[in-house]
PDB file of C-alpha atoms and ligand atoms in Angstrom:
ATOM      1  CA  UNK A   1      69.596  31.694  48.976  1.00 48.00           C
ATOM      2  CA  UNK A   2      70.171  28.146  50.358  1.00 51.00           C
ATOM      3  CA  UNK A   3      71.795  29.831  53.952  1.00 57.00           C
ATOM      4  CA  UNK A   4      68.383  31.670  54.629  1.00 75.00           C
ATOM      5  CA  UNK A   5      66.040  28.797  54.478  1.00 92.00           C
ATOM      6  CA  UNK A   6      63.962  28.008  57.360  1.00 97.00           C
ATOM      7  CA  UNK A   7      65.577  24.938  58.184  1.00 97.00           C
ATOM      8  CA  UNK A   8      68.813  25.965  58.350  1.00 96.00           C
ATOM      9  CA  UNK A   9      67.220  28.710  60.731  1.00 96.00           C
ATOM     10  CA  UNK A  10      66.095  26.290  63.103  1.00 97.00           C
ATOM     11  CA  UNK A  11      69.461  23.784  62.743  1.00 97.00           C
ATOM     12  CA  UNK A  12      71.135  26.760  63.956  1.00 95.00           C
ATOM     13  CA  UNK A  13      68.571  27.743  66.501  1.00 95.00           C
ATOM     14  CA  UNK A  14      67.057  31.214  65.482  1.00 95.00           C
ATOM     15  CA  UNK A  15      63.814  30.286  65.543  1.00 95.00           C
ATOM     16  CA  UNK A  16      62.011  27.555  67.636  1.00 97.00           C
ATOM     17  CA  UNK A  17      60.887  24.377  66.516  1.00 98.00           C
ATOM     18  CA  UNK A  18      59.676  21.729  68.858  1.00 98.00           C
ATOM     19  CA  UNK A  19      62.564  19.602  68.426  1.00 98.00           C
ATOM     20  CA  UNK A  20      62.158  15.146  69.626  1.00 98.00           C
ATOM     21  CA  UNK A  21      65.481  14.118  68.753  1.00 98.00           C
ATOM     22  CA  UNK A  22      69.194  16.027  67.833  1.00 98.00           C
ATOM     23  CA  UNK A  23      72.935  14.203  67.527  1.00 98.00           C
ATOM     24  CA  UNK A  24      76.034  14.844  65.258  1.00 98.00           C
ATOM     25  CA  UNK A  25      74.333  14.145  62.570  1.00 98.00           C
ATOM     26  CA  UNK A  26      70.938  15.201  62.417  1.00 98.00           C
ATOM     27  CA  UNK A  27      67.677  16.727  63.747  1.00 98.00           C
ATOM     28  CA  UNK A  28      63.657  15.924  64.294  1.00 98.00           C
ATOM     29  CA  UNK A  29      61.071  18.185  64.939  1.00 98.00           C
ATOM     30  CA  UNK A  30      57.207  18.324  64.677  1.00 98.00           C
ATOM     31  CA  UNK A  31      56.458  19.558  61.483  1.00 98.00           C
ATOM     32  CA  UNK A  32      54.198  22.739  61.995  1.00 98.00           C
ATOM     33  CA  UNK A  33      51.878  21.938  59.531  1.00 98.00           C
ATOM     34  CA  UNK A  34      51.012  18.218  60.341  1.00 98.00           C
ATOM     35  CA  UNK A  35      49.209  16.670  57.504  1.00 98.00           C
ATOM     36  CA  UNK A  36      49.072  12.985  60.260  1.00 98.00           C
ATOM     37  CA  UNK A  37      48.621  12.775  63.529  1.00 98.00           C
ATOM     38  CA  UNK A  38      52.258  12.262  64.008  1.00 98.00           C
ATOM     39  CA  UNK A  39      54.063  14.345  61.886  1.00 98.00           C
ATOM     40  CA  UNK A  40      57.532  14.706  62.009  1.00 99.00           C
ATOM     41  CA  UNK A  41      60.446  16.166  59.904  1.00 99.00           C
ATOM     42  CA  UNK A  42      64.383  14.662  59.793  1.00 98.00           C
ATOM     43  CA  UNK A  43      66.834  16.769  58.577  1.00 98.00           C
ATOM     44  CA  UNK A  44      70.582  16.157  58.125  1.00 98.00           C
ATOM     45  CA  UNK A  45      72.885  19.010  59.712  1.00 97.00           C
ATOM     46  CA  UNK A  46      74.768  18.911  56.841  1.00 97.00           C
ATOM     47  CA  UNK A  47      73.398  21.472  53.657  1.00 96.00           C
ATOM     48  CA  UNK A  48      71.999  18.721  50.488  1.00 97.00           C
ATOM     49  CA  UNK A  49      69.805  20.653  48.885  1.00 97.00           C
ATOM     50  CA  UNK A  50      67.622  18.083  47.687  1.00 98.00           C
ATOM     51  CA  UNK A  51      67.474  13.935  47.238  1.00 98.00           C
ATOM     52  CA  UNK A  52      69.098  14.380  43.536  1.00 98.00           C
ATOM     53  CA  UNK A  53      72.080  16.360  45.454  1.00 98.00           C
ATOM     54  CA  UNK A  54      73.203  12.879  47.193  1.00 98.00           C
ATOM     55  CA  UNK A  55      76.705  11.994  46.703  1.00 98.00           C
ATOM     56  CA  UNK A  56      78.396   8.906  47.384  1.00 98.00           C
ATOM     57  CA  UNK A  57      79.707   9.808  50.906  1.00 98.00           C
ATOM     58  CA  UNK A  58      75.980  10.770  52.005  1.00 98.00           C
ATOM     59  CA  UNK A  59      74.876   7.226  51.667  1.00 98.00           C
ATOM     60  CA  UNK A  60      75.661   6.207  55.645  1.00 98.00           C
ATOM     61  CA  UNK A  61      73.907   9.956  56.264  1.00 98.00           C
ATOM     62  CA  UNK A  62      70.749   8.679  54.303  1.00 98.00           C
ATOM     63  CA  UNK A  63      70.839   5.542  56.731  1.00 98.00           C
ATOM     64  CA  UNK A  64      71.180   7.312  59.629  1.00 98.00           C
ATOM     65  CA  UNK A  65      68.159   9.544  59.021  1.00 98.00           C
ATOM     66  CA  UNK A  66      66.227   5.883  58.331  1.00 98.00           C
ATOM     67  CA  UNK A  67      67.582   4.361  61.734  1.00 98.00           C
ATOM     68  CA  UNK A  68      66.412   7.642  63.407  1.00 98.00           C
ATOM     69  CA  UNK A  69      62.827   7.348  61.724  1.00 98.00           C
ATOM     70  CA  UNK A  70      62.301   4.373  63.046  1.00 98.00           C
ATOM     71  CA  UNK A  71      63.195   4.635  66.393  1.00 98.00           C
ATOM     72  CA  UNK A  72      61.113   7.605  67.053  1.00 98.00           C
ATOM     73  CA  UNK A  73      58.079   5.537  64.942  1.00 98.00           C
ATOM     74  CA  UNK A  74      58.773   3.156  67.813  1.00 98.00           C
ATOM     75  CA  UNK A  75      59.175   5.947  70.350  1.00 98.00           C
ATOM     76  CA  UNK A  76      55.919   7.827  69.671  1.00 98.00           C
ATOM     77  CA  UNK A  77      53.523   4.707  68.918  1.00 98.00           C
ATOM     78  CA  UNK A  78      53.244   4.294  65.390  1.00 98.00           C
ATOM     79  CA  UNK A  79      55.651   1.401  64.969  1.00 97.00           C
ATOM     80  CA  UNK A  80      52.735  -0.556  63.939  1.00 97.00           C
ATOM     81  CA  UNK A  81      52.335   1.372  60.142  1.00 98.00           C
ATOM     82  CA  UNK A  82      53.892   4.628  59.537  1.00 98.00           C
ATOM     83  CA  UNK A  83      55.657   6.266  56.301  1.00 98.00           C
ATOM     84  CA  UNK A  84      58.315   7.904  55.328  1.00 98.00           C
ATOM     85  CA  UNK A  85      57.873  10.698  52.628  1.00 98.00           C
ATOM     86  CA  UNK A  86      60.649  12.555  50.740  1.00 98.00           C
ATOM     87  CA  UNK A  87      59.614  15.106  47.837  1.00 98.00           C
ATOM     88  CA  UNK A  88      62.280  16.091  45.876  1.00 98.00           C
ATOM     89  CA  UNK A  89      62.279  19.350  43.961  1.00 98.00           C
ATOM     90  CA  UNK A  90      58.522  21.456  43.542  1.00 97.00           C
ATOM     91  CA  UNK A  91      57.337  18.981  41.066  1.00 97.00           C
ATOM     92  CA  UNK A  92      57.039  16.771  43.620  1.00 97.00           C
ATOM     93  CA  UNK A  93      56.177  18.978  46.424  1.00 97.00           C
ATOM     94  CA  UNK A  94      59.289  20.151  48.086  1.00 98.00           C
ATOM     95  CA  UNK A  95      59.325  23.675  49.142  1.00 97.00           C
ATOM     96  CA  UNK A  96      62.152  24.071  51.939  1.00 98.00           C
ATOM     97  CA  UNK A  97      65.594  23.160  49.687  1.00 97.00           C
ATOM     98  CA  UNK A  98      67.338  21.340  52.448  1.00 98.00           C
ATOM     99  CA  UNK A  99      66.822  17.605  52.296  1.00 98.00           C
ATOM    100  CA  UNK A 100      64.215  15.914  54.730  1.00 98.00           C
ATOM    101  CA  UNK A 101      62.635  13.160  55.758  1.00 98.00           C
ATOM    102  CA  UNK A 102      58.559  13.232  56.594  1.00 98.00           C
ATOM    103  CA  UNK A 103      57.665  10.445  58.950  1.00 99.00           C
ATOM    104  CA  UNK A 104      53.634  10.293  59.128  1.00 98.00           C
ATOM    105  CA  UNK A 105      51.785   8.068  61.409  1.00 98.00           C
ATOM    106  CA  UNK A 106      48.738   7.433  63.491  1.00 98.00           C
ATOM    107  CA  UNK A 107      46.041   7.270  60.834  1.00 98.00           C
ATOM    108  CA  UNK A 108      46.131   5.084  57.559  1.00 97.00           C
ATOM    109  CA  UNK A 109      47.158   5.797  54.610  1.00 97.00           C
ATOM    110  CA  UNK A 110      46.218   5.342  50.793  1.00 97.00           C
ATOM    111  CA  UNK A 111      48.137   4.169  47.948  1.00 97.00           C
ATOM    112  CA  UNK A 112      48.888   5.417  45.416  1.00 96.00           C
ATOM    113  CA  UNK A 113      49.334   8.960  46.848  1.00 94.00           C
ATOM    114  CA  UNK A 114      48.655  12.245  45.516  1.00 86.00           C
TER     115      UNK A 114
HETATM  116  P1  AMP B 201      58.292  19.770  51.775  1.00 74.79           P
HETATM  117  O1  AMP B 201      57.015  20.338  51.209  1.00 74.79           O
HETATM  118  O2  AMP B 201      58.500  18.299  51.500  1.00 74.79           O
HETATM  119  O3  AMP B 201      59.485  20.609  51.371  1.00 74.79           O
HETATM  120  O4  AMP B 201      58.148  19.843  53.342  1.00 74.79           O
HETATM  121  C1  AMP B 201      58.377  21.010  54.067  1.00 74.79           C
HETATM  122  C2  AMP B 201      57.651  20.850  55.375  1.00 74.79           C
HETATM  123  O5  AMP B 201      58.189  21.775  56.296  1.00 74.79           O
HETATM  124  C3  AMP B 201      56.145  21.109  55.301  1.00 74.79           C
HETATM  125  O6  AMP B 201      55.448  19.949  55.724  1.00 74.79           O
HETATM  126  C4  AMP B 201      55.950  22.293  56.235  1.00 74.79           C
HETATM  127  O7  AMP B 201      54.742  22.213  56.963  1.00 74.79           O
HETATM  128  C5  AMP B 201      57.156  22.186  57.152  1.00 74.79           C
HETATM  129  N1  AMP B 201      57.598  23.421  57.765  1.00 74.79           N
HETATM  130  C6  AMP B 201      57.847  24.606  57.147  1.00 74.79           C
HETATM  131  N2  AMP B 201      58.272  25.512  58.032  1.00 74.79           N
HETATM  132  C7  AMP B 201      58.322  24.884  59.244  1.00 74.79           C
HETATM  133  C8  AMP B 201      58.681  25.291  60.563  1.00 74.79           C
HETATM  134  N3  AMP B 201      59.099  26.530  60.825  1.00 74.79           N
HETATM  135  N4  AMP B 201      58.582  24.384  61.568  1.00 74.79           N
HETATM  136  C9  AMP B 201      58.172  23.126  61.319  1.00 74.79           C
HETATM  137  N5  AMP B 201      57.828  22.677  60.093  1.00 74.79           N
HETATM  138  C10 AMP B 201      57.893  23.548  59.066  1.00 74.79           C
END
């Protein structure tokens, strides 16, 4: 059920996550299983499923959650080379359904990735 997953549980505070950064809009927190040295997730407060659940009004959502990846890049040291992952749907990795933004940083990365 989309209202019991985890990040919904931490939007609405009922379980902790070490949370950088919250507004109207969104929320970051350190992802608990950090696959960089900085590791964090950005979620939008508002329920999309996944990237191919976008609509048309989300699109100054999707920019926010950009503006806010790069000013905590900037914010925790990794504005020199950082990047921004989003897997949409298990074929491509995702396993919480509520859309998110990875921002990875302090060691480099290879191309293409896995
Ligand atoms: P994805 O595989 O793209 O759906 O990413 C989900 C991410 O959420 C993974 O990197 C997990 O490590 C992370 N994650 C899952 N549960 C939590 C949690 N309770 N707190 C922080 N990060 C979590």
């Amino acid at each position: 059920m989309l209202s019991d997953n985890i990040f919904l549980k931490i939007l609405e505070k009922k379980i902790p996550a070490r949370i950088l950064y919250e507004d109207e809009h969104c929320i970051a927190f350190h992802d608990n299983n950090p696959q960089a040295p900085v590791h964090v997730l950005i979620i939008p407060r508002k329920v999309i499923p996944t990237h191919a659940d976008i609509q048309a009004e989300d699109r100054e959502l999707l920019g926010h959650l950009h503006w806010v990846a790069a000013q905590l890049a900037e914010k925790l040291g990794i504005g020199d080379g950082y990047r921004l992952v989003l897997n949409c749907k298990e074929r491509a990795g995702q396993t919480v359904p509520h859309l998110h933004l990875h921002l990875l940083g302090g060691r480099n990365f290879a191309w293409p990735p896995g």
